[in-house]
Short mmCIF file of C-alpha atoms in Angstrom, two decimals:
data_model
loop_
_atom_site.label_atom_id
_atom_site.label_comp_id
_atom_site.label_asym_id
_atom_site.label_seq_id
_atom_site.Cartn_x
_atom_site.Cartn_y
_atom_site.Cartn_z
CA UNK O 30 -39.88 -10.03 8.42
CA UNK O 31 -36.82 -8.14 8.66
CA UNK O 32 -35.24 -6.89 11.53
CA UNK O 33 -34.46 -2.58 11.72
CA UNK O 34 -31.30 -1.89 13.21
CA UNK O 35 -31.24 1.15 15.91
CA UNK O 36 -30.53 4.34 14.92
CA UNK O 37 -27.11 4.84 16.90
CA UNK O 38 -25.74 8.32 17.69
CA UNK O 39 -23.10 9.84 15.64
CA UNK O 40 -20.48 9.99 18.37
CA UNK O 41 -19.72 6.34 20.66
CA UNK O 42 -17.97 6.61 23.98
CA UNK O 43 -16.29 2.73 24.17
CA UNK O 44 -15.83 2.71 27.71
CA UNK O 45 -17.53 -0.01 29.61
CA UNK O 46 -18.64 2.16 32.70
CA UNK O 47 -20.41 3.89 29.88
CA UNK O 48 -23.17 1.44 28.77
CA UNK O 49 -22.68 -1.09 31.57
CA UNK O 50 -24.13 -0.51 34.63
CA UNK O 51 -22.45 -3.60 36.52
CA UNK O 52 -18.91 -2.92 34.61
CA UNK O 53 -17.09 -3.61 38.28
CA UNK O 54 -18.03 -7.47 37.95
CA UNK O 55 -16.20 -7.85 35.00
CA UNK O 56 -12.86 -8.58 33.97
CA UNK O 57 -10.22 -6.93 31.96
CA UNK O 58 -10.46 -8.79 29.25
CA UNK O 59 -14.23 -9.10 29.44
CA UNK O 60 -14.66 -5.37 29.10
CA UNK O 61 -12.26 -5.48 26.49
CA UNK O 62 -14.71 -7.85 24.67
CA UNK O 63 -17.76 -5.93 25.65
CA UNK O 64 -16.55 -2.44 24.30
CA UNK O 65 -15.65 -4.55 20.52
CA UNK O 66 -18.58 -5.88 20.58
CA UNK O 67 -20.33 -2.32 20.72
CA UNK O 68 -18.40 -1.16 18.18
CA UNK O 69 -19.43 -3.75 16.25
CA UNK O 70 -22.88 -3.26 16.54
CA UNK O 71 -22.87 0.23 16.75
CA UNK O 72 -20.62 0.28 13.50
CA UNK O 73 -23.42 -2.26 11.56
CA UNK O 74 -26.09 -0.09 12.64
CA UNK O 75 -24.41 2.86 10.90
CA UNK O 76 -24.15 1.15 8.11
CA UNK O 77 -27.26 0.37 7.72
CA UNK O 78 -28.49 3.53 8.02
CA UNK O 79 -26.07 4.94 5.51
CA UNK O 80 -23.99 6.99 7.90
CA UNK O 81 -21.32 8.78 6.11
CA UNK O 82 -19.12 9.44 9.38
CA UNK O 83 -19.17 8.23 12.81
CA UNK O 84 -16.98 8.28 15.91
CA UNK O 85 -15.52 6.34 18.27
CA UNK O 86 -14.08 7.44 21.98
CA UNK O 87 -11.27 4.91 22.92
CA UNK O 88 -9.71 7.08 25.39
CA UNK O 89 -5.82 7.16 26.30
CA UNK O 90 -5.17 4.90 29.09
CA UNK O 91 -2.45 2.23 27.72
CA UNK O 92 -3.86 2.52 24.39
CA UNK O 93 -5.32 -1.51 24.88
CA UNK O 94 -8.87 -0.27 23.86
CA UNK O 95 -7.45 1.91 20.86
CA UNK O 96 -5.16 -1.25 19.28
CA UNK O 97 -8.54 -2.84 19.90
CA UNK O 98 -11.03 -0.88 17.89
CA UNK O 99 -7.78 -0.28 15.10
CA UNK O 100 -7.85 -3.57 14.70
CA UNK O 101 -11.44 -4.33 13.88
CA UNK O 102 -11.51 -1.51 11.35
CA UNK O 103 -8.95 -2.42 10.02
CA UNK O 104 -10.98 -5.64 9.05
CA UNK O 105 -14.14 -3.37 8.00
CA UNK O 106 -11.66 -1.32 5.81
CA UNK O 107 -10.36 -4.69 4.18
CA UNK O 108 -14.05 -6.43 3.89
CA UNK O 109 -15.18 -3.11 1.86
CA UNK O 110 -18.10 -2.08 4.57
CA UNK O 111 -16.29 1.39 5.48
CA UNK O 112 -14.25 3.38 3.20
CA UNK O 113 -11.33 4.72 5.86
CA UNK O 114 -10.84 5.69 9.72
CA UNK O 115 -8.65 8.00 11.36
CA UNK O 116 -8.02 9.59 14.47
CA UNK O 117 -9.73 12.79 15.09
CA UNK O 118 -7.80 16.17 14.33
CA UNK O 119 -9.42 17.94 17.12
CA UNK O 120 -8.93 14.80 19.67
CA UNK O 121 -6.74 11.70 18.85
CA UNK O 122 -8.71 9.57 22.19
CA UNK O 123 -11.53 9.66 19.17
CA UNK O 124 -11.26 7.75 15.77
CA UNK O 125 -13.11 8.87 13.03
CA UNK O 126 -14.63 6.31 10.76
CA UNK O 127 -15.64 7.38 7.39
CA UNK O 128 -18.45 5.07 5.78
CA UNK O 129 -19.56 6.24 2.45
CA UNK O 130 -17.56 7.96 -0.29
#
């Protein structure tokens, strides 16, 4: 039996003290790790369900999140799963990641 991904919302807010409630007991880098892994996930699900756009909050800060989430997209760019990303022309904290031609 196959598993169904989660129908994730169109816009993703990165920031641990967003979708963990005990974000104080972690470290830096463990946060770091947390919010990748959600984009990951939250990325796959989108794919899945044939997004054609979805966004990503990284914030400002000292852009550590933002180098971050480039990073992996970069790598979902390269491996053919989305088709480009940017960073929103409205709000460059957000990234705009474009799935489907």
């Amino acid at each position: 039996m196959a598993r169904e991904l989660r129908r994730p919302s169109k816009i993703v807010d990165l920031h641990a003290d967003t979708f963990l409630a005990d974000w104080e007991d972690y470290d830096a880098d463990e946060l770091l790790a947390e919010s990748v892994e959600l984009l990951r996930e939250v990325l796959d699900a989108a794919i899945y369900w044939e997004y054609t756009e979805i966004r990503f909050i990284h914030g400002k800060g000292k852009g550590i999140l933002r180098k971050e989430v480039y990073k992996e997209l970069e790598f979902y760019k390269n491996s053919g799963a989305i088709a480009s990303y940017h960073p929103s022309y409205q709000n460059e904290d957000i990234v705009v990641v474009h799935i489907g031609l």
